[in-house]
Short mmCIF file of C-alpha atoms in Angstrom, two decimals:
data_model
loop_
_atom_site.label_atom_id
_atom_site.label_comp_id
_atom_site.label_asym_id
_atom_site.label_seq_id
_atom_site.Cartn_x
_atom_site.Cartn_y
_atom_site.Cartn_z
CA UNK F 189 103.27 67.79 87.70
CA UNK F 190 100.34 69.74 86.69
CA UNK F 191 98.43 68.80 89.81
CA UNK F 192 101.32 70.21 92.04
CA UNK F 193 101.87 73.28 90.12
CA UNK F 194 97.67 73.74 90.52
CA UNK F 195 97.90 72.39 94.25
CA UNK F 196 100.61 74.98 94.99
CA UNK F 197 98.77 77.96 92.98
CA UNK F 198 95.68 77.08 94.88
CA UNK F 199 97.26 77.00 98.24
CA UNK F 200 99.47 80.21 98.08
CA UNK F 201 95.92 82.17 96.89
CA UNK F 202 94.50 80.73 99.77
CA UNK F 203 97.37 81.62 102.68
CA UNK F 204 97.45 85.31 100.35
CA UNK F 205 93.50 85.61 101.30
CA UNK F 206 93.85 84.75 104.68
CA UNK F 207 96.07 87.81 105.60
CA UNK F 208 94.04 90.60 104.65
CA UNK F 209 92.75 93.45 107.48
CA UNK F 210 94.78 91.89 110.60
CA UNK F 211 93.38 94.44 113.21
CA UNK F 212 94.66 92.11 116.47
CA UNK F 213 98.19 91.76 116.61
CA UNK F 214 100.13 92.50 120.03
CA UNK F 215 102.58 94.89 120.46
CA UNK F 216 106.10 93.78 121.35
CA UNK F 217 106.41 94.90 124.62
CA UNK F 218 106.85 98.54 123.83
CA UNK F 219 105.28 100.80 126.11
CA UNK F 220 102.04 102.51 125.21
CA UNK F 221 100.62 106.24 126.39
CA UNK F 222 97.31 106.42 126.12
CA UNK F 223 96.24 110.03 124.64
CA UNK F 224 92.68 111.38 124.15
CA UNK F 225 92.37 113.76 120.66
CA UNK F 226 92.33 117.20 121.85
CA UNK F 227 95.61 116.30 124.34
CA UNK F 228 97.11 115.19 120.38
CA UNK F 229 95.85 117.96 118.89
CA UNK F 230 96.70 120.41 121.29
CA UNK F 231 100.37 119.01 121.35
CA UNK F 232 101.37 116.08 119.50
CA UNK F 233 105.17 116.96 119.51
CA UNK F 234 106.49 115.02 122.67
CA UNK F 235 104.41 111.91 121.35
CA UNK F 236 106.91 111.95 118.15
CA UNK F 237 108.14 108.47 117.31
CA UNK F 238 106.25 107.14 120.69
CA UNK F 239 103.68 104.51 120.73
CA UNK F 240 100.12 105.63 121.80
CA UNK F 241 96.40 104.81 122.03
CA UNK F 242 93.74 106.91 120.68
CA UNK F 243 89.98 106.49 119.99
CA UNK F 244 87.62 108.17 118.12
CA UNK F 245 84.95 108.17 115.60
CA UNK F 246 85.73 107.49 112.10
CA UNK F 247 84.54 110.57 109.86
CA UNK F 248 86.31 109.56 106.62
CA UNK F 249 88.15 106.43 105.45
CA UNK F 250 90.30 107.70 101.89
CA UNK F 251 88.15 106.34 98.77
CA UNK F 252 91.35 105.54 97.29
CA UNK F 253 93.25 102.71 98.78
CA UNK F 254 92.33 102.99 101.87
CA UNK F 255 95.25 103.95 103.16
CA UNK F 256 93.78 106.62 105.26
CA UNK F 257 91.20 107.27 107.88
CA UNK F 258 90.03 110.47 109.84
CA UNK F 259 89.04 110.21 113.31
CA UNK F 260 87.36 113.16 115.57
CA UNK F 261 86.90 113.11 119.12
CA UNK F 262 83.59 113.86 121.34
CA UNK F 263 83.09 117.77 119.82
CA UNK F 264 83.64 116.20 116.34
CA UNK F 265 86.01 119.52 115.43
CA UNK F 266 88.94 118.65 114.66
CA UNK F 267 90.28 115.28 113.44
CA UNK F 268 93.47 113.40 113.12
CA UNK F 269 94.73 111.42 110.33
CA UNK F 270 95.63 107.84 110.87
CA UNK F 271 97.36 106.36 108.23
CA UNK F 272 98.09 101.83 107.71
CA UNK F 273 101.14 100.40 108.86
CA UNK F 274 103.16 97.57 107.60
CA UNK F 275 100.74 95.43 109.42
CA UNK F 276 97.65 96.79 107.63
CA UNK F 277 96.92 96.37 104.19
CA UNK F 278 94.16 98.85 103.91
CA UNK F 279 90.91 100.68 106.35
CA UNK F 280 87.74 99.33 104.90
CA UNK F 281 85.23 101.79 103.91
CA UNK F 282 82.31 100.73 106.65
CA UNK F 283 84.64 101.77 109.14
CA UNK F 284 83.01 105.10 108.58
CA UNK F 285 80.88 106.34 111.42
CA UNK F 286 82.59 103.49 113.98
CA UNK F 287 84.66 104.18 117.07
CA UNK F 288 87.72 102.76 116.46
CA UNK F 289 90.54 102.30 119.06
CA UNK F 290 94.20 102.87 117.60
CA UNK F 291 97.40 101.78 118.68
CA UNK F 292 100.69 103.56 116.90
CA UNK F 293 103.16 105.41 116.75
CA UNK F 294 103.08 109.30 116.09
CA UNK F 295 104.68 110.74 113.01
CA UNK F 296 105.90 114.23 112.57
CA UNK F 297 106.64 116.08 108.95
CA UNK F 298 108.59 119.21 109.93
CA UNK F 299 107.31 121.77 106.80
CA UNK F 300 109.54 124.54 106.41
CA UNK F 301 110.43 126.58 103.82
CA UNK F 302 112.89 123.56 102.53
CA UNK F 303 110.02 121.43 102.02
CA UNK F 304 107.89 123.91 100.54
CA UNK F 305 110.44 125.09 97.82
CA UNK F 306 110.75 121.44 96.95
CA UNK F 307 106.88 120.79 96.56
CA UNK F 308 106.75 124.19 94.49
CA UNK F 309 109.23 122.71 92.40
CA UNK F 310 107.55 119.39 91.57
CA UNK F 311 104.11 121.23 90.97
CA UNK F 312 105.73 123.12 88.58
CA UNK F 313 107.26 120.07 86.75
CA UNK F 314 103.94 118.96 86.82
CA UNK F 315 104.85 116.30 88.67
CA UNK F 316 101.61 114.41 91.23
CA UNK F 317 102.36 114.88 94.32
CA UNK F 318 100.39 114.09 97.39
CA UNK F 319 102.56 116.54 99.52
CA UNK F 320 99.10 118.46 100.02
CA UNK F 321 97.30 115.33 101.52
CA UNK F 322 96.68 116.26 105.17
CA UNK F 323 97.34 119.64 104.70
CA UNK F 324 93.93 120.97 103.77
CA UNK F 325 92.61 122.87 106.28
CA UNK F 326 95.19 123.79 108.48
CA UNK F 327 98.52 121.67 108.85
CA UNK F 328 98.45 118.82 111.54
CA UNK F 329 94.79 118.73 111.55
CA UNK F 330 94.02 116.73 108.24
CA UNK F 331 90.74 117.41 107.29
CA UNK F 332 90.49 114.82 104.80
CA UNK F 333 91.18 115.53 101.13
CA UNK F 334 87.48 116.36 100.54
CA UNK F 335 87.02 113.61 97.84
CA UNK F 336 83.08 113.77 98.57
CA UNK F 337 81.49 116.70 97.11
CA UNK F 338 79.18 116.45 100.27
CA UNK F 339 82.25 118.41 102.19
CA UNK F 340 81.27 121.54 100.34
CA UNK F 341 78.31 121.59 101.81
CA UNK F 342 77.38 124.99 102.89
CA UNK F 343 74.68 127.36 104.07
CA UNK F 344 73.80 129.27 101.19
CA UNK F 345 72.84 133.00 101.19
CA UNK F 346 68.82 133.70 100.95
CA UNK F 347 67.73 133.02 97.13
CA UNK F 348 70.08 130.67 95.81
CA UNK F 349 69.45 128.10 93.62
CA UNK F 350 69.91 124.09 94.33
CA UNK F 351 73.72 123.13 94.51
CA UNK F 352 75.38 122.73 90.92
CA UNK F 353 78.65 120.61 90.15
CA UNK F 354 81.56 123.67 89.71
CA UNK F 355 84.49 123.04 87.27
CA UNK F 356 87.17 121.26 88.14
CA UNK F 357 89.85 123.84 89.44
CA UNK F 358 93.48 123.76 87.77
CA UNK F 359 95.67 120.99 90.00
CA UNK F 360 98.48 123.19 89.61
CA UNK F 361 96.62 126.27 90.57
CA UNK F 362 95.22 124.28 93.61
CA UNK F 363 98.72 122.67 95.03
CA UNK F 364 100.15 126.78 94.57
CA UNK F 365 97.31 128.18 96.09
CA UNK F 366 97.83 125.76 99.33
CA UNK F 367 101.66 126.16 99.33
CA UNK F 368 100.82 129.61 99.68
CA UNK F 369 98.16 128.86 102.45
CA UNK F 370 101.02 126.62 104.38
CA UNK F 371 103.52 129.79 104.19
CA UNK F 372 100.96 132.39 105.77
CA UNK F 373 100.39 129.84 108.73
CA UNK F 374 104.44 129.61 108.93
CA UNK F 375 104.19 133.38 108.63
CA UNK F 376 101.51 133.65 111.37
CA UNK F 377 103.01 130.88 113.64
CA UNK F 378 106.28 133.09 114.43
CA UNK F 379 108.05 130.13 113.67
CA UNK F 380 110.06 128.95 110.87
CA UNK F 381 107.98 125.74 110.24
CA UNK F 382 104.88 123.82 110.90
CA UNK F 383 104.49 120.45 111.79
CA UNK F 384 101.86 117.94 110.85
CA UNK F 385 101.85 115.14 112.49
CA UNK F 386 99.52 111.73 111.82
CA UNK F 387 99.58 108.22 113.86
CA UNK F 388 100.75 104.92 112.03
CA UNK F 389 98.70 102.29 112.91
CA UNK F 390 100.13 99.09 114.67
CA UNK F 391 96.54 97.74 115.44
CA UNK F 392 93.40 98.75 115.49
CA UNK F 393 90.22 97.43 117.21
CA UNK F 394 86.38 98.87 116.60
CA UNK F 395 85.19 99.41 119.90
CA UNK F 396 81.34 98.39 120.22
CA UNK F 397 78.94 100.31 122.00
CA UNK R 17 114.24 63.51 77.81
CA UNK R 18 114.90 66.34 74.63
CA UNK R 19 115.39 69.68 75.82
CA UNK R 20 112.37 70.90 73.03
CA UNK R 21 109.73 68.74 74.92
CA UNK R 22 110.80 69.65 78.63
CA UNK R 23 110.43 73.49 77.10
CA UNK R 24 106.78 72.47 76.03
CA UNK R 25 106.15 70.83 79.54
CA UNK R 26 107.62 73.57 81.50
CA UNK R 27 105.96 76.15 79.24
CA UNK R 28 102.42 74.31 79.13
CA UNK R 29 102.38 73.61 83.05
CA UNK R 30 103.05 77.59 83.70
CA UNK R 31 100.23 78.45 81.23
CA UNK R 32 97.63 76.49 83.88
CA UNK R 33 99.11 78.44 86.70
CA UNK R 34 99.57 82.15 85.01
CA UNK R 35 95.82 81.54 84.09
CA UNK R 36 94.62 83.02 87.65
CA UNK R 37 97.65 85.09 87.74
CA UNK R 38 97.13 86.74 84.57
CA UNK R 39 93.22 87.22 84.79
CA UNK R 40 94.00 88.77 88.45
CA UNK R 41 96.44 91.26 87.17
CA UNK R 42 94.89 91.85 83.67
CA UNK R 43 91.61 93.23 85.14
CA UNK R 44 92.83 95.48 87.75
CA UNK R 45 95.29 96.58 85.12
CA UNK R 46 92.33 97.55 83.26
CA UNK R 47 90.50 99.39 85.96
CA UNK R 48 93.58 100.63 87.37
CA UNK R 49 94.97 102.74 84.10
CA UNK R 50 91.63 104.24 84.43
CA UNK R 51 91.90 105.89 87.98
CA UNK R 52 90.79 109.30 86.54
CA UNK R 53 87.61 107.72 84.86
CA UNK R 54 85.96 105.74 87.83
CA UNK R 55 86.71 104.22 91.21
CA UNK R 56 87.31 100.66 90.81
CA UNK R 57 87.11 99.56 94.30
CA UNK R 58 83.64 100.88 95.09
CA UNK R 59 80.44 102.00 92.97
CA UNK R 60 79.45 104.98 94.42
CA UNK R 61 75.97 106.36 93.93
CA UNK R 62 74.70 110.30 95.48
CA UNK R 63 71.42 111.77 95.65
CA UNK R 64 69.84 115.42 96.82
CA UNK R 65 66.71 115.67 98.59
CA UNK R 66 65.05 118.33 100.81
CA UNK R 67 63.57 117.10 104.09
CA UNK R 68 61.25 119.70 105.72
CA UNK R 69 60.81 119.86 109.74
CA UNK R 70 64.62 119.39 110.44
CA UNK R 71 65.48 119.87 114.36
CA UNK R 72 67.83 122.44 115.69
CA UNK R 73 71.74 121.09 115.94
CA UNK R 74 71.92 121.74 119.81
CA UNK R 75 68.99 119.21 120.34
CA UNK R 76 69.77 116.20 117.97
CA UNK R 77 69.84 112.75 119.63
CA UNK R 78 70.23 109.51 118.46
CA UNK R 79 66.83 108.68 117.61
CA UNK R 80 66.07 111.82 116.07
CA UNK R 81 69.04 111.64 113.42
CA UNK R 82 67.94 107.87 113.23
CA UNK R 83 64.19 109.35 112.47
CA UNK R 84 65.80 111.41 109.18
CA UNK R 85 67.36 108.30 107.98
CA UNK R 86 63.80 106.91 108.25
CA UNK R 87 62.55 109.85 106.55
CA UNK R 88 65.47 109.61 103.63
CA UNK R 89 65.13 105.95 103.22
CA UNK R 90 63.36 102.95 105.15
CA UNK R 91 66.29 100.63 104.11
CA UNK R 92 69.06 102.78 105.48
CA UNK R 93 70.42 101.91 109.03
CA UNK R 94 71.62 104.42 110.96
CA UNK R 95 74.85 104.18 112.89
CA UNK R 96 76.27 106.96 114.37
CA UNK R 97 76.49 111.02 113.59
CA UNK R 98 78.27 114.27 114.25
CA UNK R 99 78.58 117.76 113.31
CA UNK R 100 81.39 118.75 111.22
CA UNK R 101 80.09 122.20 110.98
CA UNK R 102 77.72 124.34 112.91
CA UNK R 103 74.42 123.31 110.93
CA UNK R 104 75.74 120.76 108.92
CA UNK R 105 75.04 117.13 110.70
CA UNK R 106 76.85 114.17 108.90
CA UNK R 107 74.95 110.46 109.72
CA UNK R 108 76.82 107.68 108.86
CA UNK R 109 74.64 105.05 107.61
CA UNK R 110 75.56 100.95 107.18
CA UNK R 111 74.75 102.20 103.24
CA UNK R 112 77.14 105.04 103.10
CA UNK R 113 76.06 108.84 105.03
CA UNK R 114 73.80 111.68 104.60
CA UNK R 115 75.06 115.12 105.34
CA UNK R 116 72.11 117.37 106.30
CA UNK R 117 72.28 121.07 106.39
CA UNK R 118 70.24 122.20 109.16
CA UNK R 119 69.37 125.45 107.85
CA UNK R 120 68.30 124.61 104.36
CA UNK R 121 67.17 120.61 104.56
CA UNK R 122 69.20 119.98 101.81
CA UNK R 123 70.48 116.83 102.26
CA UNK R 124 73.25 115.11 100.49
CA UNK R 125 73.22 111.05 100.21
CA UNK R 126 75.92 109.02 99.08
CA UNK R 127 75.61 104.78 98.79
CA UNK R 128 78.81 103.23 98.43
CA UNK R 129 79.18 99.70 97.75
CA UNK R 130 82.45 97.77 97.40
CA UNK R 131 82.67 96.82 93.15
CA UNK R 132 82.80 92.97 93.45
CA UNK R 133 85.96 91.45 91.84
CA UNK R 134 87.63 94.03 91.05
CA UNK R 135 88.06 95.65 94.51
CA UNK R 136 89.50 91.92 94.82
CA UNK R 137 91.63 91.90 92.42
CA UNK R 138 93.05 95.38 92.94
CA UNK R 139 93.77 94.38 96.27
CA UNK R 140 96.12 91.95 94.54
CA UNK R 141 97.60 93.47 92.88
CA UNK R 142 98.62 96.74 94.93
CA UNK R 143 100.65 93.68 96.94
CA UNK R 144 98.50 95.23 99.97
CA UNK R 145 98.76 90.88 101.73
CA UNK R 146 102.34 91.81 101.70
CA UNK R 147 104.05 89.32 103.26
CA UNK R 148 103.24 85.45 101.68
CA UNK R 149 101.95 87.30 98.55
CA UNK R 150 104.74 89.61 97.92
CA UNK R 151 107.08 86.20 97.33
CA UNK R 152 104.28 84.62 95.58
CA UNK R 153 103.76 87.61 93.30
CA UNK R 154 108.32 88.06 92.82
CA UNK R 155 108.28 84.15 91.55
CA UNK R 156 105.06 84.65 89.18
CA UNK R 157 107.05 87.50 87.56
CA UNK R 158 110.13 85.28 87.71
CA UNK R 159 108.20 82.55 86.18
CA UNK R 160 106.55 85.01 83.53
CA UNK R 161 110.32 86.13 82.46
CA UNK R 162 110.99 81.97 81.78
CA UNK R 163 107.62 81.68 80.55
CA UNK R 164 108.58 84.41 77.95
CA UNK R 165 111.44 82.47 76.75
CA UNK R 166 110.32 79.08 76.87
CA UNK R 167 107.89 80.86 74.26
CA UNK R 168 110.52 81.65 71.71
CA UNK R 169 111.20 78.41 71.47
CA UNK R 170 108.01 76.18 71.15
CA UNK R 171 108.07 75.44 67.41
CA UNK R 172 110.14 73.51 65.61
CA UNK R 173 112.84 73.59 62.75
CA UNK R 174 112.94 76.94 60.99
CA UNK R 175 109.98 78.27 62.80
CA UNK R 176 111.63 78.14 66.12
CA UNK R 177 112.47 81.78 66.47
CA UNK R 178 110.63 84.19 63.88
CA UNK R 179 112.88 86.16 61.76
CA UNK R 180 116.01 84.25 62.55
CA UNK R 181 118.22 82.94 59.53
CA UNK R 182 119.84 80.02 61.27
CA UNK R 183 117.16 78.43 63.73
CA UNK R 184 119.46 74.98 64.34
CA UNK R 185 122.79 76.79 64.88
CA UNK R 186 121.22 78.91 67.31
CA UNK R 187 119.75 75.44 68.99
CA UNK R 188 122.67 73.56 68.59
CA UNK R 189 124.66 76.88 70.19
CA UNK R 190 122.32 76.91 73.46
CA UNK R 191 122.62 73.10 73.25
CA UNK R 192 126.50 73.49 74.12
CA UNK R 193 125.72 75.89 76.48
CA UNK R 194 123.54 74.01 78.33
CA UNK R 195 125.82 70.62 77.89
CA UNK R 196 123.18 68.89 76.33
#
């Protein structure tokens, strides 16, 4: 009995190895538009809930999980977030700096004032929440959740002195400052919301030079 | 066979399997209630140096942002680049990336490296297989629950459950239970 129970442990590890970053799979027949980044960023809505296929360069894959990447197209500009799907586990970390070809389908979060008066009112609960993820920088562009102190890069004024480590800002302070941000881009927009929108990959392919 | 010794086979037998199981969830259990303190799926390692003689943004090709790696480090590889800002160039390296600025030469390096088994283990254990390992992972906390109670009951006569008063009433009660 002991060699079964060992025989079965050792074979289930081995079937749980083999499905790790499955980047091949076919699509079920569902038709797929294929988009270039500034026709997404320009206008994403009518590609909401629609399967498409995008490439780009990967600028940022999330430290945490993986669960995110960041591509940019040829001006490097602006990027889009591409999150896994149910068929990918995670986006390893040497994608960074690869073209990458992505098949999926195009998410929308509508943020209105709804949304925001419910993300106020976990932040002040002190509840985490990664409402803000994405947001940075402008909604629907994603700029990455700057998680490399590299991204504050900047040209300094004449005299300064070598780059020094700040504090760490207040979370709360942080998530209330960029609720605020989100509301003067509602306010600017002439609209009553903003919507981000971010592609959930179905596969994913890194497209060699 | 006595219901006491197919409790010690079933609860030995587990013990050999929930070894794996146990060091697999134990140590990204660890590293994971520690997500504030470090990264536990890679080591990453940053360094600052000034590089002197930096070309203009509009004029950077391949080779020359290839040439700065050289300068930065003969072991790093250079694989692509792009500007995320005007005079800030970002290389990607096999290693990790540089970000340059332009105007100053200050450049920024980071190295990452995936942590060896832990990145494994965490992988694991945020079910992230899915599919095979999500059913293998339900019956090893199924199996844990009987492997919990099989526990209770390992020693014999008065010691079988610690702190009861009546250890063979309660067997003899789960014995007519059990129709044994």
């Amino acid at each position: 009995m002991n060699r079964i129970i060992s025989l079965l442990f050792a074979i289930s590890l081995l079937a749980s190895c083999g499905q790790g970053t499955k980047n091949n799979r076919g699509l079920t027949g569902e038709e797929v538009k294929p988009i270039s980044v500034s026709e997404f960023l320009s206008d994403a809505g009518p590609f909401v809930d629609q399967s498409v296929k995008i490439s780009g360069t990967v600028v940022h894959v999330c430290r945490h999980g993986g669960q995110r990447l960041f591509i940019v197209g040829e001006d490097g500009e602006e990027r889009i977030r591409i999150t896994t799907g149910k068929d990918i586990p995670e986006f390893d970390i040497e994608l960074e700096g690869e073209t990458v070809e992505v098949t999926g389908i195009v998410k929308e979060l509508i943020i209105d004032e709804t949304y925001l008066a419910e993300w106020e009112a976990e932040v002040m609960e002190g509840s985490t929440s990664d409402r803000g993820e994405g947001h940075e920088g402008g909604v629907g562009h994603g700029e990455g959740h700057g998680d490399s102190p590299a991204s504050n890069l900047e040209q300094p004024e004449a005299g300064d002195q070598p780059e020094t480590e700040e504090p760490a800002e207040d979370p709360t302070e942080s998530q209330l400052a960029r609720i605020q941000q989100v509301r003067d881009e509602i306010a600017q927009s002439g609209k009553d919301h903003l919507s981000d929108y971010w592609i959930e990959t179905i596969e994913f392919k890194v497209i060699k030079e | 066979m006595k219901l006491r010794k197919w409790n010690r086979i079933i609860h030995r037998d587990l013990g050999y399997v929930f070894f794996g199981m146990s060091i697999i969830y134990g140590l990204s259990g660890i590293a994971l209630n520690h997500l504030d303190d470090w990264n536990p799926d890679y080591i990453i390692r940053t360094g600052e140096i000034i590089l002197d003689d930096i070309p203009q943004p509009g004029t950077i090709t391949r080779q020359q942002a290839a040439g700065l790696v050289d300068r930065i480090d003969r072991d790093y590889r250079y694989k692509s680049h792009f500007f995320p800002q005007e005079n800030i160039l970002k290389i990607f390296l096999s290693e990790g990336s540089a970000t340059i600025n332009l105007a100053t030469g200050h450049a920024y390096i980071e190295v990452i490296k995936k942590r060896p088994v832990f990145r494994e283990v965490n992988f694991l254990h945020y079910n992230k297989p899915k599919k095979l390992w999500t059913w293998f992972a339900d019956l090893f906390a199924g199996l844990m629950i009987l492997f919990a109670i099989t526990g209770l009951f390992m020693l014999k006569g008065k010691k079988i459950l610690i702190g009861t008063q009546e250890p063979r009433r309660l067997e003899a009660t789960i014995r007519r239970i059990l129709g044994d």
